[in-house]
XYZ file of C-alpha atoms in Angstrom:
532
model
C 6.504 -77.308 -18.444
C 5.215 -80.532 -16.965
C 7.886 -83.096 -16.107
C 7.287 -86.752 -16.812
C 7.372 -88.798 -13.628
C 9.360 -91.732 -15.013
C 12.033 -89.306 -16.111
C 12.059 -87.638 -12.739
C 12.445 -90.923 -10.914
C 15.283 -91.904 -13.197
C 17.150 -88.643 -12.963
C 16.278 -87.362 -9.498
C 19.189 -86.660 -7.181
C 19.825 -85.735 -3.591
C 19.603 -82.017 -2.917
C 22.237 -82.380 -0.253
C 24.565 -83.842 -2.854
C 23.842 -81.181 -5.449
C 26.902 -79.050 -6.075
C 26.575 -75.609 -7.602
C 29.454 -74.669 -9.817
C 30.973 -71.321 -10.650
C 29.012 -71.490 -13.914
C 25.763 -72.023 -11.969
C 26.494 -68.912 -9.937
C 27.247 -66.861 -13.041
C 23.997 -68.041 -14.581
C 21.757 -67.679 -11.536
C 23.105 -64.677 -9.640
C 22.442 -60.971 -9.983
C 25.839 -59.319 -9.835
C 26.718 -55.757 -10.891
C 27.404 -56.814 -14.489
C 23.735 -57.817 -14.648
C 21.966 -55.443 -12.257
C 23.584 -52.473 -14.006
C 21.253 -52.771 -16.994
C 17.669 -53.652 -17.835
C 16.781 -55.182 -21.197
C 14.169 -53.264 -23.187
C 14.053 -55.178 -26.452
C 15.664 -58.078 -28.297
C 15.834 -58.223 -32.086
C 16.886 -61.808 -32.730
C 17.741 -63.096 -36.181
C 18.655 -66.750 -36.750
C 19.226 -68.822 -39.873
C 18.589 -72.509 -39.187
C 20.213 -75.146 -41.410
C 18.749 -78.597 -40.594
C 21.123 -80.400 -42.956
C 24.174 -79.124 -41.121
C 22.430 -78.829 -37.719
C 23.881 -75.348 -37.709
C 22.641 -71.865 -36.857
C 23.941 -68.429 -37.821
C 22.496 -65.402 -36.123
C 22.636 -62.052 -34.441
C 20.844 -60.315 -31.612
C 20.427 -56.592 -31.098
C 20.042 -55.969 -27.373
C 18.473 -52.643 -26.439
C 18.854 -51.743 -22.783
C 18.641 -48.934 -20.254
C 21.404 -48.369 -17.707
C 20.289 -48.800 -14.084
C 23.699 -48.381 -12.391
C 26.656 -46.705 -14.051
C 28.921 -49.328 -15.527
C 31.648 -50.055 -18.008
C 30.888 -53.766 -18.297
C 27.820 -55.976 -18.651
C 27.245 -59.724 -18.652
C 25.468 -61.449 -21.533
C 25.104 -65.219 -21.758
C 25.836 -67.575 -24.654
C 26.953 -71.196 -24.459
C 30.661 -71.639 -25.091
C 30.146 -74.079 -27.981
C 28.769 -71.179 -30.045
C 31.288 -68.828 -31.630
C 31.089 -65.058 -31.274
C 31.844 -63.355 -34.586
C 31.580 -59.789 -33.370
C 30.016 -57.526 -30.737
C 29.285 -54.030 -32.025
C 28.503 -50.838 -30.092
C 28.125 -47.483 -31.850
C 29.601 -48.991 -35.043
C 32.718 -50.211 -33.246
C 33.711 -53.699 -32.179
C 33.831 -54.280 -28.429
C 36.247 -56.411 -26.476
C 34.880 -59.118 -24.216
C 35.998 -61.914 -21.936
C 34.481 -65.380 -21.844
C 33.937 -67.150 -18.559
C 32.341 -70.412 -19.613
C 28.877 -69.602 -20.906
C 29.047 -65.982 -19.716
C 30.333 -63.043 -21.752
C 31.686 -59.999 -19.944
C 31.506 -57.161 -22.458
C 33.612 -54.023 -22.016
C 32.554 -50.558 -23.195
C 34.949 -47.780 -24.223
C 33.464 -45.442 -21.569
C 31.312 -45.528 -18.480
C 27.615 -45.836 -19.322
C 25.506 -43.511 -17.198
C 22.228 -44.180 -15.416
C 19.036 -43.789 -17.511
C 20.973 -43.830 -20.770
C 19.635 -46.156 -23.461
C 22.036 -48.121 -25.623
C 22.197 -51.153 -27.838
C 24.742 -53.749 -28.833
C 24.639 -56.282 -31.636
C 26.111 -59.737 -31.103
C 26.751 -61.894 -34.167
C 27.383 -65.593 -33.614
C 27.211 -69.064 -35.142
C 27.703 -72.747 -34.456
C 26.044 -76.064 -33.745
C 23.728 -75.581 -30.787
C 23.390 -78.253 -28.140
C 21.270 -81.168 -29.310
C 18.359 -82.059 -27.086
C 18.984 -85.291 -25.178
C 15.460 -85.899 -23.910
C 13.318 -82.888 -24.761
C 11.864 -80.947 -23.140
C 13.418 -82.037 -19.820
C 16.973 -82.262 -21.107
C 16.589 -79.815 -23.926
C 18.262 -77.993 -26.775
C 17.678 -78.252 -30.538
C 15.762 -81.276 -31.820
C 16.677 -82.162 -35.393
C 14.130 -84.762 -36.491
C 12.016 -85.703 -39.509
C 8.259 -85.661 -40.006
C 6.442 -88.780 -41.324
C 7.067 -87.581 -44.876
C 10.814 -87.401 -44.253
C 10.978 -83.597 -44.216
C 13.044 -81.732 -41.613
C 11.330 -80.945 -38.323
C 13.253 -78.609 -36.024
C 12.166 -77.559 -32.536
C 13.736 -75.979 -29.457
C 13.164 -76.579 -25.751
C 15.382 -74.896 -23.180
C 13.681 -74.364 -19.818
C 16.285 -75.124 -17.181
C 18.990 -75.448 -19.823
C 18.606 -71.771 -20.657
C 17.903 -69.698 -23.755
C 21.618 -68.922 -23.980
C 22.031 -72.474 -25.264
C 21.097 -71.052 -28.658
C 20.944 -67.235 -28.571
C 22.810 -64.459 -26.707
C 20.717 -62.817 -24.000
C 20.598 -61.845 -20.360
C 19.686 -65.358 -19.309
C 18.062 -64.687 -15.960
C 14.340 -64.943 -15.160
C 14.352 -61.605 -13.367
C 14.806 -59.566 -16.554
C 12.359 -59.901 -19.430
C 12.400 -57.617 -22.471
C 9.358 -55.410 -22.883
C 8.942 -56.697 -26.449
C 10.814 -58.712 -29.031
C 11.353 -59.249 -32.751
C 12.210 -62.792 -33.853
C 13.369 -63.479 -37.416
C 13.835 -67.134 -38.292
C 15.212 -68.129 -41.703
C 14.075 -71.610 -42.722
C 14.917 -73.767 -45.764
C 12.716 -73.771 -48.850
C 9.397 -75.560 -48.397
C 9.367 -75.233 -44.610
C 7.669 -72.759 -42.279
C 9.218 -71.224 -39.180
C 6.807 -70.566 -36.313
C 7.766 -68.499 -33.285
C 6.102 -66.313 -30.661
C 3.675 -63.456 -31.185
C 2.371 -62.475 -34.602
C 3.798 -63.167 -38.025
C 4.356 -59.740 -39.571
C 6.310 -60.683 -42.711
C 7.712 -63.578 -44.678
C 10.540 -62.718 -47.047
C 12.078 -65.047 -49.679
C 15.844 -65.553 -49.394
C 18.322 -67.603 -51.443
C 18.231 -70.188 -48.621
C 14.451 -70.281 -48.210
C 12.203 -67.846 -46.329
C 12.737 -65.510 -43.389
C 9.721 -65.388 -41.082
C 9.485 -62.249 -38.976
C 7.544 -62.661 -35.720
C 6.802 -59.855 -33.284
C 6.076 -60.152 -29.555
C 4.353 -57.133 -28.038
C 4.656 -58.102 -24.371
C 7.347 -59.056 -21.848
C 8.572 -62.614 -22.433
C 10.732 -65.102 -20.529
C 13.861 -65.879 -22.514
C 13.251 -69.651 -22.234
C 9.840 -69.110 -23.840
C 11.339 -67.863 -27.110
C 10.803 -70.696 -29.558
C 11.817 -72.010 -32.951
C 9.562 -74.512 -34.714
C 10.370 -75.384 -38.318
C 8.379 -77.917 -40.329
C 6.023 -78.371 -43.257
C 3.173 -77.036 -41.139
C -0.503 -76.879 -41.939
C -1.992 -73.695 -40.506
C -5.483 -72.458 -39.779
C -6.929 -69.618 -37.724
C -10.150 -68.759 -35.953
C -11.475 -65.995 -33.774
C -12.921 -66.506 -30.333
C -15.101 -63.980 -28.535
C -13.908 -63.911 -24.944
C -16.151 -63.499 -21.920
C -15.116 -59.843 -21.834
C -16.587 -59.449 -25.335
C -13.241 -58.912 -27.034
C -12.066 -61.073 -29.947
C -8.982 -63.253 -29.596
C -7.049 -64.715 -32.526
C -6.386 -68.444 -32.272
C -3.818 -70.087 -34.552
C -2.850 -73.715 -34.992
C 0.254 -75.166 -36.635
C 0.462 -78.938 -37.080
C 2.137 -81.403 -39.396
C 0.292 -81.771 -42.668
C -0.550 -85.405 -41.930
C -2.235 -84.449 -38.646
C -4.357 -81.549 -39.874
C -7.732 -83.329 -39.804
C -7.389 -84.956 -36.395
C -5.946 -81.733 -34.955
C -8.881 -79.620 -36.148
C -11.207 -81.837 -34.153
C -8.968 -82.359 -31.137
C -8.021 -78.704 -30.693
C -11.668 -77.636 -30.394
C -11.329 -78.091 -26.635
C -8.971 -75.129 -26.496
C -11.780 -72.564 -26.769
C -13.717 -74.026 -23.837
C -10.500 -74.142 -21.836
C -9.624 -70.522 -22.577
C -13.099 -69.366 -21.512
C -12.829 -71.300 -18.235
C -9.424 -69.806 -17.564
C -10.738 -66.346 -18.407
C -13.544 -66.838 -15.882
C -11.196 -67.847 -13.046
C -7.950 -66.047 -13.906
C -9.024 -62.997 -15.909
C -8.653 -62.212 -19.616
C -6.048 -63.952 -21.750
C -2.796 -62.124 -20.879
C -1.451 -61.595 -24.419
C -4.433 -60.510 -26.527
C -2.473 -58.563 -29.153
C -0.199 -61.556 -29.780
C -3.041 -64.084 -29.776
C -2.984 -67.714 -28.703
C -1.421 -70.542 -30.702
C -0.815 -74.265 -30.426
C 2.239 -75.519 -32.322
C 2.911 -79.216 -32.853
C 6.339 -80.315 -31.645
C 8.217 -83.600 -31.494
C 8.323 -83.475 -27.678
C 5.567 -83.572 -25.062
C 4.930 -79.853 -24.518
C 6.178 -76.481 -23.271
C 4.595 -73.183 -22.287
C 6.166 -71.102 -25.045
C 4.356 -67.791 -24.784
C 1.618 -67.309 -27.398
C 3.052 -70.345 -29.257
C 2.305 -73.214 -26.869
C 4.246 -76.359 -27.796
C 2.046 -79.444 -28.137
C 3.191 -83.034 -28.637
C 0.738 -85.311 -26.807
C -0.358 -87.135 -29.973
C -3.989 -85.956 -29.755
C -4.884 -88.040 -26.705
C -7.367 -87.198 -23.953
C -6.943 -88.569 -20.445
C -9.484 -90.591 -18.464
C -11.236 -87.343 -17.482
C -11.914 -86.417 -21.099
C -9.364 -83.679 -21.746
C -5.839 -83.338 -23.099
C -3.877 -82.297 -20.028
C -0.925 -81.053 -22.096
C -3.151 -78.480 -23.802
C -4.630 -77.469 -20.448
C -1.437 -77.438 -18.380
C 0.803 -75.703 -20.904
C -1.898 -73.155 -21.763
C -2.451 -72.400 -18.061
C 1.145 -71.207 -18.055
C 0.058 -68.242 -20.156
C -1.281 -66.922 -16.840
C 1.091 -68.689 -14.430
C 4.656 -68.493 -15.681
C 4.317 -66.247 -18.716
C 2.219 -63.384 -17.374
C 3.170 -63.980 -13.728
C 6.849 -64.945 -13.709
C 9.316 -65.759 -10.956
C 12.436 -63.648 -10.447
C 14.631 -66.618 -9.527
C 14.716 -70.287 -10.507
C 14.200 -71.198 -6.845
C 10.623 -69.936 -7.153
C 9.684 -71.840 -10.280
C 6.931 -73.410 -8.147
C 4.934 -70.218 -8.751
C 4.696 -71.301 -12.393
C 4.239 -75.013 -11.854
C 2.094 -75.313 -8.720
C -0.500 -72.905 -10.070
C -0.236 -74.240 -13.621
C -0.986 -77.721 -12.288
C -3.715 -76.481 -9.940
C -5.374 -74.866 -12.969
C -5.974 -78.362 -14.359
C -8.188 -79.175 -11.348
C -10.009 -75.842 -11.616
C -10.665 -76.512 -15.300
C -11.999 -79.994 -14.554
C -14.191 -78.802 -11.687
C -15.824 -76.177 -13.892
C -16.281 -78.700 -16.684
C -17.266 -81.862 -14.758
C -17.917 -80.943 -11.132
C -16.192 -81.073 -7.747
C -16.258 -84.844 -7.424
C -14.306 -85.364 -10.643
C -11.859 -82.606 -9.729
C -11.293 -84.166 -6.297
C -10.657 -87.549 -7.895
C -8.133 -85.922 -10.211
C -6.389 -84.228 -7.279
C -6.281 -87.496 -5.360
C -4.447 -89.073 -8.268
C -1.900 -86.255 -8.230
C -1.510 -86.602 -4.464
C -0.040 -90.063 -4.986
C 2.888 -88.465 -6.810
C 4.031 -86.346 -3.842
C 7.441 -87.504 -2.594
C 8.193 -85.203 0.388
C 11.951 -85.617 -0.111
C 13.075 -82.050 -0.787
C 11.734 -78.552 -0.082
C 9.788 -77.030 -2.968
C 11.748 -73.776 -2.795
C 15.385 -74.196 -3.731
C 18.450 -72.055 -3.041
C 18.443 -68.573 -4.561
C 21.098 -67.019 -6.752
C 22.218 -70.191 -8.522
C 21.044 -72.108 -11.563
C 18.771 -74.334 -9.462
C 16.635 -77.063 -10.980
C 14.174 -78.956 -8.809
C 15.163 -82.613 -8.301
C 11.605 -83.945 -8.218
C 7.966 -83.194 -9.048
C 6.796 -81.797 -5.705
C 6.656 -78.223 -6.966
C 3.870 -79.476 -9.248
C 1.804 -81.837 -7.110
C 2.687 -80.814 -3.558
C 2.377 -77.210 -4.697
C -1.077 -77.948 -6.090
C -2.112 -79.579 -2.837
C -0.837 -76.591 -0.882
C -3.328 -74.431 -2.770
C -6.085 -77.028 -2.456
C -5.449 -77.124 1.315
C -5.648 -73.331 1.488
C -9.009 -73.450 -0.253
C -10.198 -75.989 2.325
C -8.889 -73.884 5.215
C -10.676 -70.805 3.910
C -13.911 -72.755 3.288
C -15.293 -69.860 1.247
C -15.165 -70.553 -2.484
C -16.313 -67.069 -3.453
C -13.431 -65.519 -1.517
C -10.983 -68.177 -2.686
C -11.612 -67.845 -6.400
C -11.807 -64.056 -6.250
C -8.387 -64.147 -4.578
C -6.952 -66.297 -7.366
C -8.290 -63.897 -9.983
C -7.030 -60.867 -8.046
C -3.626 -62.515 -7.886
C -3.569 -62.856 -11.669
C -4.618 -59.248 -12.184
C -2.329 -57.791 -9.509
C 0.770 -59.540 -10.860
C -0.221 -59.207 -14.532
C 2.965 -59.107 -16.647
C 5.131 -58.933 -13.528
C 8.005 -60.867 -12.005
C 7.557 -61.893 -8.403
C 8.907 -64.133 -5.632
C 7.739 -66.335 -2.778
C 7.648 -63.551 -0.213
C 5.370 -61.366 -2.335
C 3.072 -64.276 -3.193
C 2.671 -65.384 0.421
C 2.050 -61.817 1.584
C -0.585 -61.391 -1.105
C -2.568 -64.490 -0.125
C -2.393 -63.668 3.571
C -3.688 -60.142 3.000
C -6.432 -61.076 0.532
C -7.678 -64.051 2.547
C -7.435 -62.016 5.755
C -6.125 -64.887 7.814
C -2.794 -66.365 8.841
C -1.978 -68.566 5.848
C 1.545 -67.324 5.219
C 2.935 -69.598 7.932
C 1.414 -72.817 6.585
C 2.337 -71.905 2.994
C 5.925 -71.329 4.091
C 5.851 -74.697 5.868
C 4.817 -76.561 2.712
C 7.306 -74.669 0.562
C 10.403 -74.698 2.768
C 10.235 -78.108 4.427
C 10.510 -81.515 2.845
C 7.945 -83.178 5.116
C 4.232 -82.515 5.559
C 2.285 -81.938 8.792
C 1.854 -85.099 10.866
C -1.022 -85.300 13.322
C -0.504 -87.686 16.238
C -3.543 -88.844 18.172
C -4.778 -91.194 20.872
C -8.288 -92.620 20.922
C -9.851 -94.307 23.939
C -13.416 -95.577 24.381
C -15.319 -96.017 27.640
C -19.050 -96.655 27.962
C -19.716 -95.609 24.374
C -17.831 -92.305 24.708
C -14.649 -91.736 22.718
C -11.903 -89.492 24.024
C -9.776 -88.119 21.232
C -6.418 -86.553 22.144
C -4.419 -84.913 19.374
C -1.552 -82.590 18.534
C 0.835 -81.768 15.704
C 4.052 -83.749 15.792
C 6.062 -81.390 13.616
C 4.116 -78.145 13.217
C 4.974 -75.013 15.238
C 2.186 -73.774 17.489
C 1.713 -70.508 15.628
C 0.495 -72.335 12.501
C -3.275 -72.756 12.330
C -4.104 -75.699 10.124
C -7.640 -76.825 10.997
C -8.508 -80.458 10.381
C -11.944 -81.823 9.639
C -13.063 -84.993 11.351
C -16.147 -86.939 10.342
C -18.451 -88.523 12.862
C -22.138 -88.868 13.735
C -23.155 -90.371 10.430
C -20.970 -88.164 8.307
C -21.361 -84.827 10.069
C -18.106 -82.850 10.114
C -16.337 -80.960 12.832
C -13.197 -78.877 12.647
C -10.485 -79.170 15.220
C -7.501 -76.843 15.529
C -4.455 -78.864 16.594
C -1.404 -77.162 18.064
C 1.933 -78.523 19.223
C 0.456 -79.404 22.636
C -2.122 -82.052 23.471
C -5.818 -81.219 23.258
C -8.817 -83.485 23.604
C -12.502 -83.736 22.752
C -15.185 -86.311 23.507
C -17.239 -87.950 20.735
C -20.085 -90.429 20.618
C -18.421 -92.464 17.913
C -14.957 -92.970 16.485
C -13.886 -90.193 14.118
C -12.725 -90.442 10.529
C -10.023 -88.128 9.266
C -10.739 -86.084 6.160
C -7.786 -86.638 3.844
C -9.796 -85.464 0.851
C -9.159 -81.760 1.155
C -6.060 -81.266 3.305
C -2.425 -82.236 2.879
C -1.389 -83.936 6.124
C -0.866 -87.393 7.544
C -1.890 -89.070 10.821
C -0.020 -91.270 13.222
C -1.828 -93.176 15.971
C -0.168 -93.504 19.367
C -1.100 -96.190 21.869
């Protein structure tokens, strides 16, 4: 998900002042009641009543026991009522602790055993305040006055509307999603539509996901949708189903505007490998909020507008998350930068392939202006952490752009990006694994500088002194705030544009030049400070 800057500025807060509650710990930590089991499959069934802003549902959770236990934790917001939790045809007892449910079994469950429970529930789910950033259910109307229902819950958590193990480290291997919508409306969710069944209330739409999926990616979109499909032959020669769901009044403009999605998908396939969810296909679904990376059902709400560079960045950014965030997923909210830094960097890669390096560099320079350097990109682990600003997007992007410039070998760089996508295909990972991967693949010490950008609020500051005598310039330089073991080469321009790389350390060095140097800010994330 891409956060809107004005919203971030309005709602940003000091990390030092951020207090993590008991509820945050229950939501973000991996305690025995969670580590004792691994989710295999969710079978979610939800009836959505727009008139009453009410949902009634159930979820069958299939799991395998990893550590013997008599209790597990499942999450569901406290404003939703539990009707019953059933195990082996008997009702289970449970204890609520805020939004967490601690469910007791009649016996100890043993390692490697597979079981399932069914949780039935109902209530009025949290209404979205400012979706998708402050999310929940959005109960709106389309231009014709018909109900339009959408869900956004990244950060807020999927447990705001359905019972699940609401932690990024555990994704089900597959999922069934059954959404019952009122008469005359269509319910669109993730994966493939396998059945639509009339009910007294309207129609139940059965969607099936055949891959692991983040819980926050599970989506509900209900409207009077127009729908069309097409097939795209990927670069690997395999067909991919593309589906589009938009409001009836937007069908014509959408058919033209969404044509850019095929070119985008081919570019991403070239640089990141094949589309990660081929059996589920790719879809764009119109929503009443800006956008979200809902897996195989990407939420789109940018009103069919291209930016100054000729593309719709919501389509590009949210679709890039199919690789970065949906296929490759973090194991803790503290590492959400893995999703967002690479998802944002993919925009520049797309533009470079489409319009050249100069346009891509201009685009990156615009993003650079949004870097705040107020908080570390990586947050605290084991709590329900949400980043207070946009640096995991733009500073994260510039970290990768700086790495590319350090390596100065585009063939190696882009092969490393693709290898990263293939190595971590459908896997959860963390900062340590990602940094180790890039260091090994690039065969140079980049882990230290990556850790610097991720774990510190500031950026490298180069201090220098420049003196001229008889037409010869003496340049003295060192890092002000970078440990000596970090090798971050800097390019200086002199002699009518010719470049030279220097390797500052935390002690003074000097070189002599025939003319005053110019610092290359174009390709590296650092700042300079002149000393007299």
